[in-house]
mmCIF file with all atom_site columns, C-alpha atoms in Angstrom:
data_model
loop_
_atom_site.group_PDB
_atom_site.id
_atom_site.type_symbol
_atom_site.label_atom_id
_atom_site.label_alt_id
_atom_site.label_comp_id
_atom_site.label_asym_id
_atom_site.label_entity_id
_atom_site.label_seq_id
_atom_site.pdbx_PDB_ins_code
_atom_site.Cartn_x
_atom_site.Cartn_y
_atom_site.Cartn_z
_atom_site.occupancy
_atom_site.B_iso_or_equiv
_atom_site.pdbx_formal_charge
_atom_site.auth_seq_id
_atom_site.auth_comp_id
_atom_site.auth_asym_id
_atom_site.auth_atom_id
_atom_site.pdbx_PDB_model_num
ATOM 1   C CA . MET A 1 1   ? -62.575 -12.620 -29.672 1.00 50.00 ? 1110 MET A CA 1
ATOM 2   C CA . GLY A 1 2   ? -63.260 -9.671  -27.617 1.00 51.00 ? 1111 GLY A CA 1
ATOM 3   C CA . LYS A 1 3   ? -66.154 -8.417  -30.280 1.00 64.00 ? 1112 LYS A CA 1
ATOM 4   C CA . HIS A 1 4   ? -67.918 -11.308 -29.074 1.00 68.00 ? 1113 HIS A CA 1
ATOM 5   C CA . TRP A 1 5   ? -67.584 -11.315 -26.085 1.00 75.00 ? 1114 TRP A CA 1
ATOM 6   C CA . GLY A 1 6   ? -67.862 -8.135  -25.159 1.00 83.00 ? 1115 GLY A CA 1
ATOM 7   C CA . LEU A 1 7   ? -64.842 -7.626  -23.115 1.00 88.00 ? 1116 LEU A CA 1
ATOM 8   C CA . ARG A 1 8   ? -63.358 -4.791  -25.249 1.00 90.00 ? 1117 ARG A CA 1
ATOM 9   C CA . MET A 1 9   ? -66.312 -2.752  -23.870 1.00 92.00 ? 1118 MET A CA 1
ATOM 10  C CA . VAL A 1 10  ? -65.680 -4.135  -20.217 1.00 92.00 ? 1119 VAL A CA 1
ATOM 11  C CA . PHE A 1 11  ? -61.279 -3.460  -20.523 1.00 92.00 ? 1120 PHE A CA 1
ATOM 12  C CA . ASP A 1 12  ? -63.135 0.198   -21.952 1.00 91.00 ? 1121 ASP A CA 1
ATOM 13  C CA . ASP A 1 13  ? -65.497 0.923   -19.484 1.00 91.00 ? 1122 ASP A CA 1
ATOM 14  C CA . HIS A 1 14  ? -62.992 0.221   -16.937 1.00 91.00 ? 1123 HIS A CA 1
ATOM 15  C CA . VAL A 1 15  ? -60.920 2.515   -18.143 1.00 90.00 ? 1124 VAL A CA 1
ATOM 16  C CA . GLU A 1 16  ? -63.253 5.618   -18.599 1.00 90.00 ? 1125 GLU A CA 1
ATOM 17  C CA . THR A 1 17  ? -63.483 5.710   -14.390 1.00 89.00 ? 1126 THR A CA 1
ATOM 18  C CA . TRP A 1 18  ? -60.066 6.479   -14.043 1.00 89.00 ? 1127 TRP A CA 1
ATOM 19  C CA . SER A 1 19  ? -61.095 9.894   -14.630 1.00 85.00 ? 1128 SER A CA 1
ATOM 20  C CA . SER A 1 20  ? -63.861 12.174  -15.072 1.00 79.00 ? 1129 SER A CA 1
ATOM 21  C CA . ALA A 1 21  ? -61.764 14.933  -16.865 1.00 79.00 ? 1130 ALA A CA 1
ATOM 22  C CA . VAL A 1 22  ? -61.593 16.108  -20.409 1.00 82.00 ? 1131 VAL A CA 1
ATOM 23  C CA . GLY A 1 23  ? -59.493 16.907  -22.569 1.00 87.00 ? 1132 GLY A CA 1
ATOM 24  C CA . GLN A 1 24  ? -55.649 16.697  -21.851 1.00 90.00 ? 1133 GLN A CA 1
ATOM 25  C CA . GLN A 1 25  ? -55.899 16.490  -17.867 1.00 90.00 ? 1134 GLN A CA 1
ATOM 26  C CA . GLN A 1 26  ? -58.521 13.438  -18.845 1.00 88.00 ? 1135 GLN A CA 1
ATOM 27  C CA . ARG A 1 27  ? -55.357 12.429  -20.952 1.00 90.00 ? 1136 ARG A CA 1
ATOM 28  C CA . ASN A 1 28  ? -53.052 12.833  -17.915 1.00 92.00 ? 1137 ASN A CA 1
ATOM 29  C CA . GLU A 1 29  ? -54.974 11.258  -15.536 1.00 91.00 ? 1138 GLU A CA 1
ATOM 30  C CA . ARG A 1 30  ? -55.435 7.736   -17.901 1.00 91.00 ? 1139 ARG A CA 1
ATOM 31  C CA . ARG A 1 31  ? -51.942 7.590   -18.187 1.00 92.00 ? 1140 ARG A CA 1
ATOM 32  C CA . ARG A 1 32  ? -50.517 7.831   -14.967 1.00 93.00 ? 1141 ARG A CA 1
ATOM 33  C CA . ALA A 1 33  ? -53.776 5.679   -13.548 1.00 93.00 ? 1142 ALA A CA 1
ATOM 34  C CA . GLY A 1 34  ? -52.418 3.155   -16.478 1.00 93.00 ? 1143 GLY A CA 1
ATOM 35  C CA . LEU A 1 35  ? -49.514 2.907   -15.188 1.00 94.00 ? 1144 LEU A CA 1
ATOM 36  C CA . LYS A 1 36  ? -50.485 1.943   -12.084 1.00 94.00 ? 1145 LYS A CA 1
ATOM 37  C CA . TYR A 1 37  ? -52.753 -0.592  -12.736 1.00 95.00 ? 1146 TYR A CA 1
ATOM 38  C CA . PHE A 1 38  ? -50.354 -2.142  -14.770 1.00 96.00 ? 1147 PHE A CA 1
ATOM 39  C CA . GLY A 1 39  ? -46.689 -0.342  -14.123 1.00 95.00 ? 1148 GLY A CA 1
ATOM 40  C CA . ILE A 1 40  ? -47.026 -1.261  -10.431 1.00 95.00 ? 1149 ILE A CA 1
ATOM 41  C CA . PRO A 1 41  ? -48.198 -5.320  -11.467 1.00 96.00 ? 1150 PRO A CA 1
ATOM 42  C CA . THR A 1 42  ? -45.347 -5.127  -14.114 1.00 95.00 ? 1151 THR A CA 1
ATOM 43  C CA . ALA A 1 43  ? -43.086 -4.201  -11.323 1.00 95.00 ? 1152 ALA A CA 1
ATOM 44  C CA . LEU A 1 44  ? -43.283 -6.608  -8.681  1.00 94.00 ? 1153 LEU A CA 1
ATOM 45  C CA . ALA A 1 45  ? -43.298 -9.538  -11.218 1.00 93.00 ? 1154 ALA A CA 1
ATOM 46  C CA . LEU A 1 46  ? -40.529 -8.916  -13.100 1.00 93.00 ? 1155 LEU A CA 1
ATOM 47  C CA . PRO A 1 47  ? -38.305 -10.003 -10.181 1.00 92.00 ? 1156 PRO A CA 1
ATOM 48  C CA . PHE A 1 48  ? -39.478 -13.139 -9.800  1.00 87.00 ? 1157 PHE A CA 1
ATOM 49  C CA . LEU A 1 49  ? -38.471 -13.234 -13.875 1.00 86.00 ? 1158 LEU A CA 1
ATOM 50  C CA . PHE A 1 50  ? -34.348 -13.743 -11.983 1.00 88.00 ? 1159 PHE A CA 1
ATOM 51  C CA . VAL A 1 51  ? -35.308 -15.243 -8.916  1.00 84.00 ? 1160 VAL A CA 1
ATOM 52  C CA . HIS A 1 52  ? -36.970 -18.436 -10.582 1.00 75.00 ? 1161 HIS A CA 1
ATOM 53  C CA . PHE A 1 53  ? -39.614 -18.750 -8.063  1.00 78.00 ? 1162 PHE A CA 1
ATOM 54  C CA . ARG A 1 54  ? -41.504 -22.154 -7.939  1.00 76.00 ? 1163 ARG A CA 1
ATOM 55  C CA . LEU A 1 55  ? -45.615 -20.997 -6.391  1.00 77.00 ? 1164 LEU A CA 1
ATOM 56  C CA . GLN A 1 56  ? -45.791 -24.175 -4.432  1.00 76.00 ? 1165 GLN A CA 1
ATOM 57  C CA . GLY A 1 57  ? -50.174 -25.132 -3.352  1.00 76.00 ? 1166 GLY A CA 1
ATOM 58  C CA . ILE A 1 58  ? -52.241 -23.926 -6.441  1.00 80.00 ? 1167 ILE A CA 1
ATOM 59  C CA . ALA A 1 59  ? -54.700 -26.117 -5.859  1.00 79.00 ? 1168 ALA A CA 1
ATOM 60  C CA . GLN A 1 60  ? -55.353 -24.042 -2.760  1.00 84.00 ? 1169 GLN A CA 1
ATOM 61  C CA . LEU A 1 61  ? -54.726 -21.039 -4.362  1.00 87.00 ? 1170 LEU A CA 1
ATOM 62  C CA . LEU A 1 62  ? -57.700 -21.918 -6.880  1.00 88.00 ? 1171 LEU A CA 1
ATOM 63  C CA . SER A 1 63  ? -59.066 -22.525 -4.294  1.00 89.00 ? 1172 SER A CA 1
ATOM 64  C CA . GLY A 1 64  ? -60.214 -19.789 -2.519  1.00 91.00 ? 1173 GLY A CA 1
ATOM 65  C CA . VAL A 1 65  ? -60.031 -17.518 -5.579  1.00 92.00 ? 1174 VAL A CA 1
ATOM 66  C CA . THR A 1 66  ? -62.313 -19.457 -7.424  1.00 93.00 ? 1175 THR A CA 1
ATOM 67  C CA . ILE A 1 67  ? -64.395 -18.572 -3.824  1.00 94.00 ? 1176 ILE A CA 1
ATOM 68  C CA . PHE A 1 68  ? -63.407 -15.080 -4.711  1.00 92.00 ? 1177 PHE A CA 1
ATOM 69  C CA . THR A 1 69  ? -64.315 -14.855 -8.266  1.00 93.00 ? 1178 THR A CA 1
ATOM 70  C CA . ALA A 1 70  ? -67.996 -16.187 -6.989  1.00 94.00 ? 1179 ALA A CA 1
ATOM 71  C CA . LEU A 1 71  ? -68.023 -13.399 -4.260  1.00 94.00 ? 1180 LEU A CA 1
ATOM 72  C CA . LEU A 1 72  ? -67.688 -10.364 -7.463  1.00 93.00 ? 1181 LEU A CA 1
ATOM 73  C CA . PHE A 1 73  ? -70.460 -11.778 -9.741  1.00 93.00 ? 1182 PHE A CA 1
ATOM 74  C CA . GLY A 1 74  ? -73.066 -12.013 -6.833  1.00 93.00 ? 1183 GLY A CA 1
ATOM 75  C CA . LEU A 1 75  ? -71.601 -7.462  -5.835  1.00 90.00 ? 1184 LEU A CA 1
ATOM 76  C CA . LEU A 1 76  ? -72.050 -7.365  -9.867  1.00 90.00 ? 1185 LEU A CA 1
ATOM 77  C CA . VAL A 1 77  ? -75.444 -8.807  -9.446  1.00 91.00 ? 1186 VAL A CA 1
ATOM 78  C CA . LEU A 1 78  ? -76.181 -6.116  -6.497  1.00 88.00 ? 1187 LEU A CA 1
ATOM 79  C CA . MET A 1 79  ? -74.215 -3.248  -8.331  1.00 84.00 ? 1188 MET A CA 1
ATOM 80  C CA . PHE A 1 80  ? -76.746 -4.164  -11.208 1.00 86.00 ? 1189 PHE A CA 1
ATOM 81  C CA . ASN A 1 81  ? -80.004 -4.580  -8.516  1.00 85.00 ? 1190 ASN A CA 1
ATOM 82  C CA . THR A 1 82  ? -78.931 -0.964  -6.876  1.00 79.00 ? 1191 THR A CA 1
ATOM 83  C CA . GLY A 1 83  ? -78.299 0.808   -10.146 1.00 78.00 ? 1192 GLY A CA 1
ATOM 84  C CA . ILE A 1 84  ? -81.824 -0.047  -10.952 1.00 82.00 ? 1193 ILE A CA 1
ATOM 85  C CA . ALA A 1 85  ? -82.680 1.252   -7.417  1.00 79.00 ? 1194 ALA A CA 1
ATOM 86  C CA . VAL A 1 86  ? -81.427 4.500   -7.862  1.00 75.00 ? 1195 VAL A CA 1
ATOM 87  C CA . ARG A 1 87  ? -83.087 5.101   -10.925 1.00 76.00 ? 1196 ARG A CA 1
ATOM 88  C CA . LYS A 1 88  ? -86.420 4.524   -10.198 1.00 77.00 ? 1197 LYS A CA 1
ATOM 89  C CA . ASP A 1 89  ? -86.163 6.101   -6.651  1.00 73.00 ? 1198 ASP A CA 1
ATOM 90  C CA . SER A 1 90  ? -84.040 8.893   -7.250  1.00 67.00 ? 1199 SER A CA 1
ATOM 91  C CA . ALA A 1 91  ? -85.974 11.618  -5.159  1.00 64.00 ? 1200 ALA A CA 1
ATOM 92  C CA . ILE A 1 92  ? -84.614 9.163   -2.088  1.00 63.00 ? 1201 ILE A CA 1
ATOM 93  C CA . PHE A 1 93  ? -81.190 10.229  -2.835  1.00 63.00 ? 1202 PHE A CA 1
ATOM 94  C CA . GLU A 1 94  ? -81.595 13.937  -3.814  1.00 64.00 ? 1203 GLU A CA 1
ATOM 95  C CA . HIS A 1 95  ? -79.234 14.750  -1.987  1.00 62.00 ? 1204 HIS A CA 1
ATOM 96  C CA . ALA A 1 96  ? -76.439 12.267  -3.441  1.00 62.00 ? 1205 ALA A CA 1
ATOM 97  C CA . HIS A 1 97  ? -74.979 14.094  -6.599  1.00 68.00 ? 1206 HIS A CA 1
ATOM 98  C CA . ASP A 1 98  ? -73.164 11.860  -7.752  1.00 76.00 ? 1207 ASP A CA 1
ATOM 99  C CA . LEU A 1 99  ? -74.428 8.539   -6.601  1.00 78.00 ? 1208 LEU A CA 1
ATOM 100 C CA . LYS A 1 100 ? -75.841 7.687   -10.206 1.00 79.00 ? 1209 LYS A CA 1
ATOM 101 C CA . LEU A 1 101 ? -71.753 8.464   -11.489 1.00 83.00 ? 1210 LEU A CA 1
ATOM 102 C CA . VAL A 1 102 ? -70.458 5.831   -8.613  1.00 85.00 ? 1211 VAL A CA 1
ATOM 103 C CA . ILE A 1 103 ? -72.932 3.040   -8.960  1.00 86.00 ? 1212 ILE A CA 1
ATOM 104 C CA . SER A 1 104 ? -71.507 2.986   -13.177 1.00 87.00 ? 1213 SER A CA 1
ATOM 105 C CA . ASP A 1 105 ? -68.642 3.736   -12.136 1.00 91.00 ? 1214 ASP A CA 1
ATOM 106 C CA . LEU A 1 106 ? -68.554 1.122   -9.699  1.00 91.00 ? 1215 LEU A CA 1
ATOM 107 C CA . ARG A 1 107 ? -70.310 -1.565  -12.071 1.00 91.00 ? 1216 ARG A CA 1
ATOM 108 C CA . ALA A 1 108 ? -67.712 -0.915  -14.363 1.00 93.00 ? 1217 ALA A CA 1
ATOM 109 C CA . ASN A 1 109 ? -64.594 -1.567  -11.983 1.00 94.00 ? 1218 ASN A CA 1
ATOM 110 C CA . VAL A 1 110 ? -66.637 -4.945  -10.286 1.00 94.00 ? 1219 VAL A CA 1
ATOM 111 C CA . THR A 1 111 ? -66.786 -6.645  -14.332 1.00 94.00 ? 1220 THR A CA 1
ATOM 112 C CA . TYR A 1 112 ? -63.282 -5.778  -15.101 1.00 95.00 ? 1221 TYR A CA 1
ATOM 113 C CA . ALA A 1 113 ? -62.767 -7.212  -11.788 1.00 96.00 ? 1222 ALA A CA 1
ATOM 114 C CA . ALA A 1 114 ? -64.830 -10.713 -12.162 1.00 95.00 ? 1223 ALA A CA 1
ATOM 115 C CA . VAL A 1 115 ? -63.309 -10.152 -15.381 1.00 95.00 ? 1224 VAL A CA 1
ATOM 116 C CA . VAL A 1 116 ? -59.502 -10.672 -14.218 1.00 96.00 ? 1225 VAL A CA 1
ATOM 117 C CA . ALA A 1 117 ? -60.488 -12.995 -11.243 1.00 96.00 ? 1226 ALA A CA 1
ATOM 118 C CA . VAL A 1 118 ? -61.981 -15.942 -14.077 1.00 95.00 ? 1227 VAL A CA 1
ATOM 119 C CA . CYS A 1 119 ? -58.789 -15.764 -16.123 1.00 94.00 ? 1228 CYS A CA 1
ATOM 120 C CA . LEU A 1 120 ? -56.886 -15.541 -12.259 1.00 94.00 ? 1229 LEU A CA 1
ATOM 121 C CA . SER A 1 121 ? -58.896 -18.258 -11.892 1.00 94.00 ? 1230 SER A CA 1
ATOM 122 C CA . LEU A 1 122 ? -58.205 -19.935 -15.592 1.00 94.00 ? 1231 LEU A CA 1
ATOM 123 C CA . LEU A 1 123 ? -54.493 -19.609 -15.155 1.00 92.00 ? 1232 LEU A CA 1
ATOM 124 C CA . LEU A 1 124 ? -54.497 -21.707 -11.670 1.00 89.00 ? 1233 LEU A CA 1
ATOM 125 C CA . ALA A 1 125 ? -56.754 -24.106 -13.199 1.00 90.00 ? 1234 ALA A CA 1
ATOM 126 C CA . ILE A 1 126 ? -54.189 -24.356 -16.565 1.00 89.00 ? 1235 ILE A CA 1
ATOM 127 C CA . ALA A 1 127 ? -51.208 -24.528 -13.786 1.00 85.00 ? 1236 ALA A CA 1
ATOM 128 C CA . ALA A 1 128 ? -52.857 -27.041 -11.147 1.00 82.00 ? 1237 ALA A CA 1
ATOM 129 C CA . ALA A 1 129 ? -53.976 -29.436 -14.002 1.00 82.00 ? 1238 ALA A CA 1
ATOM 130 C CA . ILE A 1 130 ? -49.881 -29.016 -15.222 1.00 79.00 ? 1239 ILE A CA 1
ATOM 131 C CA . THR A 1 131 ? -48.497 -29.387 -11.664 1.00 74.00 ? 1240 THR A CA 1
ATOM 132 C CA . SER A 1 132 ? -45.796 -31.867 -11.217 1.00 67.00 ? 1241 SER A CA 1
ATOM 133 C CA . PRO A 1 133 ? -45.833 -33.838 -8.372  1.00 64.00 ? 1242 PRO A CA 1
ATOM 134 C CA . PRO A 1 134 ? -42.520 -34.473 -6.360  1.00 60.00 ? 1243 PRO A CA 1
ATOM 135 C CA . SER A 1 135 ? -39.948 -36.589 -7.873  1.00 55.00 ? 1244 SER A CA 1
ATOM 136 C CA . THR A 1 136 ? -36.042 -37.956 -7.286  1.00 54.00 ? 1245 THR A CA 1
ATOM 137 C CA . VAL A 1 137 ? -35.837 -36.359 -10.681 1.00 55.00 ? 1246 VAL A CA 1
ATOM 138 C CA . ASP A 1 138 ? -37.256 -32.898 -9.664  1.00 56.00 ? 1247 ASP A CA 1
ATOM 139 C CA . PRO A 1 139 ? -37.717 -32.951 -5.872  1.00 53.00 ? 1248 PRO A CA 1
ATOM 140 C CA . VAL A 1 140 ? -39.219 -29.245 -5.455  1.00 54.00 ? 1249 VAL A CA 1
ATOM 141 C CA . GLY A 1 141 ? -41.782 -30.693 -8.067  1.00 57.00 ? 1250 GLY A CA 1
ATOM 142 C CA . GLY A 1 142 ? -45.227 -27.883 -7.984  1.00 62.00 ? 1251 GLY A CA 1
ATOM 143 C CA . LEU A 1 143 ? -44.726 -25.128 -11.090 1.00 68.00 ? 1252 LEU A CA 1
ATOM 144 C CA . SER A 1 144 ? -42.435 -24.057 -13.868 1.00 73.00 ? 1253 SER A CA 1
ATOM 145 C CA . TRP A 1 145 ? -40.342 -21.092 -12.320 1.00 75.00 ? 1254 TRP A CA 1
ATOM 146 C CA . TRP A 1 146 ? -41.923 -18.774 -15.621 1.00 80.00 ? 1255 TRP A CA 1
ATOM 147 C CA . TRP A 1 147 ? -45.951 -19.391 -14.122 1.00 85.00 ? 1256 TRP A CA 1
ATOM 148 C CA . THR A 1 148 ? -44.907 -17.278 -11.334 1.00 86.00 ? 1257 THR A CA 1
ATOM 149 C CA . PRO A 1 149 ? -44.019 -14.025 -12.292 1.00 90.00 ? 1258 PRO A CA 1
ATOM 150 C CA . ILE A 1 150 ? -47.938 -14.024 -14.756 1.00 92.00 ? 1259 ILE A CA 1
ATOM 151 C CA . CYS A 1 151 ? -49.277 -15.112 -11.070 1.00 91.00 ? 1260 CYS A CA 1
ATOM 152 C CA . ILE A 1 152 ? -47.833 -12.398 -9.514  1.00 92.00 ? 1261 ILE A CA 1
ATOM 153 C CA . TRP A 1 153 ? -48.904 -9.803  -12.431 1.00 95.00 ? 1262 TRP A CA 1
ATOM 154 C CA . PHE A 1 154 ? -52.027 -10.940 -11.661 1.00 95.00 ? 1263 PHE A CA 1
ATOM 155 C CA . PHE A 1 155 ? -52.767 -11.406 -8.136  1.00 94.00 ? 1264 PHE A CA 1
ATOM 156 C CA . THR A 1 156 ? -51.717 -7.320  -7.764  1.00 96.00 ? 1265 THR A CA 1
ATOM 157 C CA . HIS A 1 157 ? -53.415 -6.508  -10.527 1.00 96.00 ? 1266 HIS A CA 1
ATOM 158 C CA . LEU A 1 158 ? -56.783 -7.479  -8.818  1.00 96.00 ? 1267 LEU A CA 1
ATOM 159 C CA . GLY A 1 159 ? -55.496 -5.784  -6.079  1.00 95.00 ? 1268 GLY A CA 1
ATOM 160 C CA . LEU A 1 160 ? -55.394 -3.271  -7.149  1.00 95.00 ? 1269 LEU A CA 1
ATOM 161 C CA . THR A 1 161 ? -58.442 -3.285  -8.536  1.00 95.00 ? 1270 THR A CA 1
ATOM 162 C CA . LEU A 1 162 ? -60.579 -3.959  -5.986  1.00 95.00 ? 1271 LEU A CA 1
ATOM 163 C CA . LEU A 1 163 ? -58.757 -1.110  -3.644  1.00 94.00 ? 1272 LEU A CA 1
ATOM 164 C CA . MET A 1 164 ? -60.004 0.792   -6.092  1.00 93.00 ? 1273 MET A CA 1
ATOM 165 C CA . ILE A 1 165 ? -63.961 -0.611  -6.023  1.00 93.00 ? 1274 ILE A CA 1
ATOM 166 C CA . LEU A 1 166 ? -62.905 0.346   -1.893  1.00 93.00 ? 1275 LEU A CA 1
ATOM 167 C CA . ARG A 1 167 ? -62.292 3.663   -2.694  1.00 92.00 ? 1276 ARG A CA 1
ATOM 168 C CA . ARG A 1 168 ? -65.383 4.093   -4.982  1.00 89.00 ? 1277 ARG A CA 1
ATOM 169 C CA . LEU A 1 169 ? -68.089 2.014   -2.637  1.00 88.00 ? 1278 LEU A CA 1
ATOM 170 C CA . ARG A 1 170 ? -66.689 4.680   0.056   1.00 90.00 ? 1279 ARG A CA 1
ATOM 171 C CA . THR A 1 171 ? -67.754 7.090   -2.220  1.00 85.00 ? 1280 THR A CA 1
ATOM 172 C CA . ALA A 1 172 ? -71.129 5.665   -2.407  1.00 82.00 ? 1281 ALA A CA 1
ATOM 173 C CA . PHE A 1 173 ? -71.526 5.728   1.138   1.00 83.00 ? 1282 PHE A CA 1
ATOM 174 C CA . ASN A 1 174 ? -70.294 8.562   2.453   1.00 81.00 ? 1283 ASN A CA 1
ATOM 175 C CA . TYR A 1 175 ? -73.081 10.373  -0.624  1.00 76.00 ? 1284 TYR A CA 1
ATOM 176 C CA . VAL A 1 176 ? -75.820 8.361   0.781   1.00 74.00 ? 1285 VAL A CA 1
ATOM 177 C CA . SER A 1 177 ? -75.200 8.734   4.288   1.00 74.00 ? 1286 SER A CA 1
ATOM 178 C CA . ARG A 1 178 ? -74.522 12.603  4.021   1.00 69.00 ? 1287 ARG A CA 1
#
């Protein structure tokens, strides 16, 4: 599946941005980043396996996430155009030595964030389709409790990826403005 859609390449590109070191230092930095970007969402989602909390307002969440996903695709197009402009007019940014690398890393991170957002949108769409309305049998209604940890994991993972994107945007701005 990933081979045909390029999802493995998107993931690999994203992971490569976690460290610019080489050798053992690179492996250590990537291991720490992996624990951060996958461990923190897992740690936050894990308690919901025991609490049995039910998410409500899935349709509203779906609306927000799909709009946000579209904005990520817009940012991805902007990153593509910026990459072309930097390659074309690199003399303009002669003092921004690592700008090309930062923009390349940023493109990889935004692409990955867009994939995660699409996965979250699909997850919420399926959840919205199977959400039961409140009834006499189930006065709470809503989603089954086991969807909550999955949704929490994806929201947290996407949030951490967005924080990485913000950090890289700040770095790129600093390279251009100094």
